Amino acid sequence: MMSLASYLIISLVLFIVGLTVMIARKNIVAILLGIELVLNAAALNFVAYSKYVTNNLDGHVFSLFIIVIAAAEAAVGLAIVIRFFQIKETIHIDEATQLRN
C-alpha cells in the first residue's frame, strides 16, 4: 500500500519534469505536454490529499475539473498550433512573437 508521501513524491517529479519541459523546450507541442504534466501533478495531489487527509470526494471532483480544463486547453492549444503551422510552417516558439501576418 502506498503512503501519502509516495504520492507526493510522484507528483513532485511530474511537476518538475513538466516545468523543465516548459522552460527548456522551444517546440510548442512540447510546451503543451509540459503543461499537461503540471496539471496531472496537481490532480494527483488533490486525489492523494482527499484520500489520506480529508476522506471525502472533494479532491476527486477537483481532479475531474482539472482533467476537463486540460482537455479544453489541449484542444484550443492544438488548434492554435495547427493554424500557426499553416501560416509559418514551423512550430518553434520564437517564431510566435507575432500571431498576425
mmCIF file of N, CA and C in Angstrom:
data_model
loop_
_atom_site.group_PDB
_atom_site.id
_atom_site.type_symbol
_atom_site.label_atom_id
_atom_site.label_comp_id
_atom_site.label_asym_id
_atom_site.label_seq_id
_atom_site.Cartn_x
_atom_site.Cartn_y
_atom_site.Cartn_z
ATOM 1 N N MET A 1 0.853 -1.179 0.000
ATOM 2 C CA MET A 1 0.000 0.000 0.000
ATOM 3 C C MET A 1 0.894 1.235 0.000
ATOM 4 N N MET A 2 0.524 2.169 -0.856
ATOM 5 C CA MET A 2 1.319 3.388 -0.980
ATOM 6 C C MET A 2 0.884 4.402 0.070
ATOM 7 N N SER A 3 1.844 5.178 0.540
ATOM 8 C CA SER A 3 1.535 6.199 1.536
ATOM 9 C C SER A 3 1.339 7.555 0.860
ATOM 10 N N LEU A 4 0.918 8.537 1.659
ATOM 11 C CA LEU A 4 0.728 9.887 1.119
ATOM 12 C C LEU A 4 2.039 10.455 0.604
ATOM 13 N N ALA A 5 3.123 10.174 1.312
ATOM 14 C CA ALA A 5 4.427 10.696 0.895
ATOM 15 C C ALA A 5 4.838 10.184 -0.475
ATOM 16 N N SER A 6 4.551 8.935 -0.769
ATOM 17 C CA SER A 6 4.932 8.401 -2.082
ATOM 18 C C SER A 6 4.125 9.073 -3.197
ATOM 19 N N TYR A 7 2.833 9.338 -2.935
ATOM 20 C CA TYR A 7 2.048 10.064 -3.936
ATOM 21 C C TYR A 7 2.585 11.480 -4.140
ATOM 22 N N LEU A 8 2.981 12.123 -3.053
ATOM 23 C CA LEU A 8 3.501 13.482 -3.163
ATOM 24 C C LEU A 8 4.841 13.509 -3.891
ATOM 25 N N ILE A 9 5.659 12.484 -3.694
ATOM 26 C CA ILE A 9 6.939 12.419 -4.409
ATOM 27 C C ILE A 9 6.702 12.223 -5.900
ATOM 28 N N ILE A 10 5.776 11.344 -6.253
ATOM 29 C CA ILE A 10 5.456 11.148 -7.674
ATOM 30 C C ILE A 10 4.914 12.433 -8.270
ATOM 31 N N SER A 11 4.068 13.124 -7.525
ATOM 32 C CA SER A 11 3.515 14.387 -8.004
ATOM 33 C C SER A 11 4.606 15.435 -8.174
ATOM 34 N N LEU A 12 5.538 15.476 -7.241
ATOM 35 C CA LEU A 12 6.647 16.430 -7.341
ATOM 36 C C LEU A 12 7.501 16.147 -8.571
ATOM 37 N N VAL A 13 7.763 14.874 -8.827
ATOM 38 C CA VAL A 13 8.556 14.513 -10.007
ATOM 39 C C VAL A 13 7.819 14.917 -11.288
ATOM 40 N N LEU A 14 6.516 14.655 -11.339
ATOM 41 C CA LEU A 14 5.729 15.063 -12.513
ATOM 42 C C LEU A 14 5.774 16.575 -12.697
ATOM 43 N N PHE A 15 5.635 17.303 -11.589
ATOM 44 C CA PHE A 15 5.638 18.761 -11.674
ATOM 45 C C PHE A 15 6.989 19.282 -12.158
ATOM 46 N N ILE A 16 8.078 18.741 -11.615
ATOM 47 C CA ILE A 16 9.413 19.208 -12.014
ATOM 48 C C ILE A 16 9.699 18.876 -13.471
ATOM 49 N N VAL A 17 9.322 17.677 -13.902
ATOM 50 C CA VAL A 17 9.543 17.308 -15.309
ATOM 51 C C VAL A 17 8.710 18.217 -16.226
ATOM 52 N N GLY A 18 7.459 18.472 -15.854
ATOM 53 C CA GLY A 18 6.623 19.355 -16.668
ATOM 54 C C GLY A 18 7.161 20.760 -16.729
ATOM 55 N N LEU A 19 7.603 21.282 -15.598
ATOM 56 C CA LEU A 19 8.163 22.626 -15.561
ATOM 57 C C LEU A 19 9.455 22.714 -16.363
ATOM 58 N N THR A 20 10.291 21.673 -16.265
ATOM 59 C CA THR A 20 11.541 21.645 -17.031
ATOM 60 C C THR A 20 11.260 21.621 -18.528
ATOM 61 N N VAL A 21 10.284 20.822 -18.923
ATOM 62 C CA VAL A 21 9.934 20.754 -20.348
ATOM 63 C C VAL A 21 9.402 22.104 -20.822
ATOM 64 N N MET A 22 8.576 22.756 -19.993
ATOM 65 C CA MET A 22 8.021 24.050 -20.409
ATOM 66 C C MET A 22 9.115 25.100 -20.557
ATOM 67 N N ILE A 23 10.133 25.044 -19.715
ATOM 68 C CA ILE A 23 11.196 26.051 -19.758
ATOM 69 C C ILE A 23 12.229 25.720 -20.829
ATOM 70 N N ALA A 24 12.593 24.465 -20.967
ATOM 71 C CA ALA A 24 13.728 24.095 -21.811
ATOM 72 C C ALA A 24 13.381 23.940 -23.278
ATOM 73 N N ARG A 25 12.167 23.559 -23.598
ATOM 74 C CA ARG A 25 11.839 23.253 -24.988
ATOM 75 C C ARG A 25 11.343 24.486 -25.719
ATOM 76 N N LYS A 26 11.606 24.546 -27.021
ATOM 77 C CA LYS A 26 11.143 25.636 -27.876
ATOM 78 C C LYS A 26 10.004 25.191 -28.788
ATOM 79 N N ASN A 27 9.669 23.910 -28.743
ATOM 80 C CA ASN A 27 8.592 23.359 -29.557
ATOM 81 C C ASN A 27 7.260 23.600 -28.839
ATOM 82 N N ILE A 28 6.277 24.151 -29.538
ATOM 83 C CA ILE A 28 5.007 24.499 -28.900
ATOM 84 C C ILE A 28 4.275 23.255 -28.410
ATOM 85 N N VAL A 29 4.335 22.158 -29.154
ATOM 86 C CA VAL A 29 3.669 20.919 -28.740
ATOM 87 C C VAL A 29 4.321 20.374 -27.461
ATOM 88 N N ALA A 30 5.636 20.459 -27.353
ATOM 89 C CA ALA A 30 6.324 20.010 -26.145
ATOM 90 C C ALA A 30 5.934 20.877 -24.956
ATOM 91 N N ILE A 31 5.754 22.161 -25.181
ATOM 92 C CA ILE A 31 5.324 23.056 -24.102
ATOM 93 C C ILE A 31 3.920 22.684 -23.641
ATOM 94 N N LEU A 32 3.039 22.352 -24.575
ATOM 95 C CA LEU A 32 1.691 21.909 -24.199
ATOM 96 C C LEU A 32 1.747 20.615 -23.392
ATOM 97 N N LEU A 33 2.639 19.712 -23.766
ATOM 98 C CA LEU A 33 2.792 18.471 -22.994
ATOM 99 C C LEU A 33 3.323 18.749 -21.590
ATOM 100 N N GLY A 34 4.216 19.722 -21.458
ATOM 101 C CA GLY A 34 4.699 20.109 -20.140
ATOM 102 C C GLY A 34 3.587 20.671 -19.267
ATOM 103 N N ILE A 35 2.706 21.457 -19.861
ATOM 104 C CA ILE A 35 1.553 21.982 -19.120
ATOM 105 C C ILE A 35 0.657 20.841 -18.661
ATOM 106 N N GLU A 36 0.476 19.840 -19.516
ATOM 107 C CA GLU A 36 -0.338 18.682 -19.137
ATOM 108 C C GLU A 36 0.269 17.938 -17.949
ATOM 109 N N LEU A 37 1.591 17.810 -17.928
ATOM 110 C CA LEU A 37 2.243 17.133 -16.801
ATOM 111 C C LEU A 37 2.043 17.907 -15.501
ATOM 112 N N VAL A 38 2.136 19.228 -15.569
ATOM 113 C CA VAL A 38 1.924 20.049 -14.369
ATOM 114 C C VAL A 38 0.486 19.905 -13.882
ATOM 115 N N LEU A 39 -0.467 19.918 -14.798
ATOM 116 C CA LEU A 39 -1.878 19.761 -14.402
ATOM 117 C C LEU A 39 -2.125 18.375 -13.809
ATOM 118 N N ASN A 40 -1.496 17.342 -14.374
ATOM 119 C CA ASN A 40 -1.650 15.994 -13.807
ATOM 120 C C ASN A 40 -1.037 15.894 -12.422
ATOM 121 N N ALA A 41 0.066 16.587 -12.186
ATOM 122 C CA ALA A 41 0.665 16.606 -10.846
ATOM 123 C C ALA A 41 -0.297 17.248 -9.848
ATOM 124 N N ALA A 42 -0.940 18.324 -10.244
ATOM 125 C CA ALA A 42 -1.905 18.974 -9.348
ATOM 126 C C ALA A 42 -3.091 18.058 -9.074
ATOM 127 N N ALA A 43 -3.574 17.371 -10.099
ATOM 128 C CA ALA A 43 -4.707 16.455 -9.910
ATOM 129 C C ALA A 43 -4.338 15.307 -8.988
ATOM 130 N N LEU A 44 -3.129 14.796 -9.134
ATOM 131 C CA LEU A 44 -2.669 13.713 -8.254
ATOM 132 C C LEU A 44 -2.586 14.181 -6.809
ATOM 133 N N ASN A 45 -2.123 15.410 -6.593
ATOM 134 C CA ASN A 45 -2.092 15.962 -5.232
ATOM 135 C C ASN A 45 -3.488 16.060 -4.639
ATOM 136 N N PHE A 46 -4.439 16.547 -5.413
ATOM 137 C CA PHE A 46 -5.814 16.673 -4.914
ATOM 138 C C PHE A 46 -6.376 15.309 -4.507
ATOM 139 N N VAL A 47 -6.171 14.310 -5.340
ATOM 140 C CA VAL A 47 -6.722 12.985 -5.043
ATOM 141 C C VAL A 47 -6.014 12.370 -3.833
ATOM 142 N N ALA A 48 -4.698 12.544 -3.740
ATOM 143 C CA ALA A 48 -3.959 11.966 -2.611
ATOM 144 C C ALA A 48 -4.377 12.607 -1.289
ATOM 145 N N TYR A 49 -4.474 13.929 -1.262
ATOM 146 C CA TYR A 49 -4.903 14.582 -0.027
ATOM 147 C C TYR A 49 -6.344 14.232 0.305
ATOM 148 N N SER A 50 -7.165 14.081 -0.724
ATOM 149 C CA SER A 50 -8.557 13.716 -0.482
ATOM 150 C C SER A 50 -8.649 12.336 0.150
ATOM 151 N N LYS A 51 -7.814 11.421 -0.298
ATOM 152 C CA LYS A 51 -7.872 10.061 0.231
ATOM 153 C C LYS A 51 -7.273 9.960 1.632
ATOM 154 N N TYR A 52 -6.118 10.574 1.854
ATOM 155 C CA TYR A 52 -5.387 10.352 3.102
ATOM 156 C C TYR A 52 -5.680 11.385 4.189
ATOM 157 N N VAL A 53 -6.124 12.576 3.845
ATOM 158 C CA VAL A 53 -6.283 13.617 4.860
ATOM 159 C C VAL A 53 -7.745 13.861 5.183
ATOM 160 N N THR A 54 -8.568 14.111 4.173
ATOM 161 C CA THR A 54 -9.938 14.533 4.453
ATOM 162 C C THR A 54 -10.953 13.400 4.369
ATOM 163 N N ASN A 55 -10.643 12.330 3.656
ATOM 164 C CA ASN A 55 -11.556 11.197 3.470
ATOM 165 C C ASN A 55 -12.909 11.583 2.888
ATOM 166 N N ASN A 56 -12.911 12.557 1.986
ATOM 167 C CA ASN A 56 -14.133 12.869 1.243
ATOM 168 C C ASN A 56 -13.801 12.936 -0.251
ATOM 169 N N LEU A 57 -14.771 13.304 -1.059
ATOM 170 C CA LEU A 57 -14.591 13.259 -2.509
ATOM 171 C C LEU A 57 -14.261 14.613 -3.122
ATOM 172 N N ASP A 58 -13.944 15.613 -2.322
ATOM 173 C CA ASP A 58 -13.656 16.933 -2.875
ATOM 174 C C ASP A 58 -12.457 16.915 -3.820
ATOM 175 N N GLY A 59 -11.417 16.225 -3.441
ATOM 176 C CA GLY A 59 -10.233 16.153 -4.296
ATOM 177 C C GLY A 59 -10.497 15.456 -5.611
ATOM 178 N N HIS A 60 -11.352 14.450 -5.568
ATOM 179 C CA HIS A 60 -11.705 13.757 -6.805
ATOM 180 C C HIS A 60 -12.477 14.673 -7.740
ATOM 181 N N VAL A 61 -13.367 15.474 -7.184
ATOM 182 C CA VAL A 61 -14.137 16.419 -8.003
ATOM 183 C C VAL A 61 -13.212 17.463 -8.607
ATOM 184 N N PHE A 62 -12.285 17.992 -7.804
ATOM 185 C CA PHE A 62 -11.323 18.962 -8.341
ATOM 186 C C PHE A 62 -10.464 18.331 -9.435
ATOM 187 N N SER A 63 -10.074 17.091 -9.264
ATOM 188 C CA SER A 63 -9.260 16.446 -10.295
ATOM 189 C C SER A 63 -10.050 16.250 -11.582
ATOM 190 N N LEU A 64 -11.358 15.985 -11.460
ATOM 191 C CA LEU A 64 -12.179 15.904 -12.676
ATOM 192 C C LEU A 64 -12.242 17.251 -13.387
ATOM 193 N N PHE A 65 -12.366 18.346 -12.614
ATOM 194 C CA PHE A 65 -12.328 19.676 -13.229
ATOM 195 C C PHE A 65 -10.996 19.910 -13.922
ATOM 196 N N ILE A 66 -9.902 19.480 -13.297
ATOM 197 C CA ILE A 66 -8.577 19.657 -13.900
ATOM 198 C C ILE A 66 -8.474 18.873 -15.199
ATOM 199 N N ILE A 67 -9.020 17.669 -15.230
ATOM 200 C CA ILE A 67 -8.985 16.872 -16.459
ATOM 201 C C ILE A 67 -9.780 17.556 -17.568
ATOM 202 N N VAL A 68 -10.936 18.114 -17.231
ATOM 203 C CA VAL A 68 -11.750 18.818 -18.233
ATOM 204 C C VAL A 68 -11.019 20.059 -18.734
ATOM 205 N N ILE A 69 -10.427 20.813 -17.817
ATOM 206 C CA ILE A 69 -9.679 22.005 -18.218
ATOM 207 C C ILE A 69 -8.477 21.623 -19.073
ATOM 208 N N ALA A 70 -7.795 20.538 -18.728
ATOM 209 C CA ALA A 70 -6.647 20.093 -19.522
ATOM 210 C C ALA A 70 -7.077 19.669 -20.920
ATOM 211 N N ALA A 71 -8.220 19.014 -21.033
ATOM 212 C CA ALA A 71 -8.704 18.614 -22.360
ATOM 213 C C ALA A 71 -9.054 19.841 -23.195
ATOM 214 N N ALA A 72 -9.708 20.817 -22.583
ATOM 215 C CA ALA A 72 -10.044 22.038 -23.312
ATOM 216 C C ALA A 72 -8.787 22.799 -23.719
ATOM 217 N N GLU A 73 -7.816 22.856 -22.814
ATOM 218 C CA GLU A 73 -6.553 23.531 -23.112
ATOM 219 C C GLU A 73 -5.829 22.837 -24.248
ATOM 220 N N ALA A 74 -5.834 21.527 -24.262
ATOM 221 C CA ALA A 74 -5.168 20.788 -25.336
ATOM 222 C C ALA A 74 -5.860 21.022 -26.670
ATOM 223 N N ALA A 75 -7.189 21.028 -26.667
ATOM 224 C CA ALA A 75 -7.921 21.239 -27.923
ATOM 225 C C ALA A 75 -7.654 22.629 -28.483
ATOM 226 N N VAL A 76 -7.742 23.641 -27.643
ATOM 227 C CA VAL A 76 -7.509 25.014 -28.109
ATOM 228 C C VAL A 76 -6.044 25.199 -28.493
ATOM 229 N N GLY A 77 -5.145 24.664 -27.680
ATOM 230 C CA GLY A 77 -3.723 24.800 -27.982
ATOM 231 C C GLY A 77 -3.331 24.129 -29.286
ATOM 232 N N LEU A 78 -3.837 22.933 -29.513
ATOM 233 C CA LEU A 78 -3.513 22.248 -30.768
ATOM 234 C C LEU A 78 -4.130 22.951 -31.973
ATOM 235 N N ALA A 79 -5.312 23.536 -31.802
ATOM 236 C CA ALA A 79 -5.904 24.306 -32.896
ATOM 237 C C ALA A 79 -5.040 25.515 -33.227
ATOM 238 N N ILE A 80 -4.530 26.181 -32.205
ATOM 239 C CA ILE A 80 -3.641 27.324 -32.438
ATOM 240 C C ILE A 80 -2.351 26.866 -33.105
ATOM 241 N N VAL A 81 -1.804 25.724 -32.668
ATOM 242 C CA VAL A 81 -0.565 25.217 -33.255
ATOM 243 C C VAL A 81 -0.773 24.852 -34.724
ATOM 244 N N ILE A 82 -1.894 24.217 -35.029
ATOM 245 C CA ILE A 82 -2.162 23.843 -36.429
ATOM 246 C C ILE A 82 -2.290 25.083 -37.306
ATOM 247 N N ARG A 83 -3.002 26.093 -36.839
ATOM 248 C CA ARG A 83 -3.144 27.332 -37.620
ATOM 249 C C ARG A 83 -1.793 28.039 -37.751
ATOM 250 N N PHE A 84 -1.024 28.042 -36.666
ATOM 251 C CA PHE A 84 0.301 28.664 -36.709
ATOM 252 C C PHE A 84 1.204 27.940 -37.696
ATOM 253 N N PHE A 85 1.126 26.604 -37.723
ATOM 254 C CA PHE A 85 1.943 25.847 -38.666
ATOM 255 C C PHE A 85 1.513 26.114 -40.101
ATOM 256 N N GLN A 86 0.215 26.307 -40.331
ATOM 257 C CA GLN A 86 -0.249 26.618 -41.678
ATOM 258 C C GLN A 86 0.297 27.959 -42.161
ATOM 259 N N ILE A 87 0.453 28.902 -41.236
ATOM 260 C CA ILE A 87 0.922 30.233 -41.612
ATOM 261 C C ILE A 87 2.444 30.284 -41.709
ATOM 262 N N LYS A 88 3.141 29.801 -40.689
ATOM 263 C CA LYS A 88 4.597 29.969 -40.608
ATOM 264 C C LYS A 88 5.392 28.732 -41.036
ATOM 265 N N GLU A 89 4.757 27.565 -41.138
ATOM 266 C CA GLU A 89 5.397 26.295 -41.463
ATOM 267 C C GLU A 89 6.474 25.912 -40.456
ATOM 268 N N THR A 90 6.291 26.273 -39.214
ATOM 269 C CA THR A 90 7.144 25.869 -38.103
ATOM 270 C C THR A 90 6.319 25.919 -36.828
ATOM 271 N N ILE A 91 6.778 25.177 -35.806
ATOM 272 C CA ILE A 91 6.111 25.258 -34.505
ATOM 273 C C ILE A 91 7.106 25.693 -33.435
ATOM 274 N N HIS A 92 8.118 26.414 -33.856
ATOM 275 C CA HIS A 92 9.123 26.949 -32.939
ATOM 276 C C HIS A 92 8.538 28.160 -32.217
ATOM 277 N N ILE A 93 8.696 28.216 -30.909
ATOM 278 C CA ILE A 93 8.038 29.249 -30.103
ATOM 279 C C ILE A 93 8.599 30.636 -30.380
ATOM 280 N N ASP A 94 9.851 30.739 -30.796
ATOM 281 C CA ASP A 94 10.428 32.056 -31.067
ATOM 282 C C ASP A 94 9.805 32.708 -32.292
ATOM 283 N N GLU A 95 9.226 31.908 -33.190
ATOM 284 C CA GLU A 95 8.561 32.456 -34.365
ATOM 285 C C GLU A 95 7.158 32.944 -34.043
ATOM 286 N N ALA A 96 6.687 32.674 -32.837
ATOM 287 C CA ALA A 96 5.317 33.025 -32.463
ATOM 288 C C ALA A 96 5.244 34.353 -31.715
ATOM 289 N N THR A 97 6.186 35.224 -31.951
ATOM 290 C CA THR A 97 6.121 36.510 -31.266
ATOM 291 C C THR A 97 4.993 37.372 -31.802
ATOM 292 N N GLN A 98 4.642 37.147 -33.048
ATOM 293 C CA GLN A 98 3.543 37.889 -33.635
ATOM 294 C C GLN A 98 2.626 36.889 -34.336
ATOM 295 N N LEU A 99 1.397 36.738 -33.849
ATOM 296 C CA LEU A 99 0.497 35.745 -34.417
ATOM 297 C C LEU A 99 -0.249 36.260 -35.640
ATOM 298 N N ARG A 100 -0.268 37.564 -35.854
ATOM 299 C CA ARG A 100 -0.856 38.082 -37.084
ATOM 300 C C ARG A 100 0.174 38.020 -38.186
ATOM 301 N N ASN A 101 -0.284 38.087 -39.430
ATOM 302 C CA ASN A 101 0.639 38.050 -40.561
ATOM 303 C C ASN A 101 1.615 39.157 -40.403
#
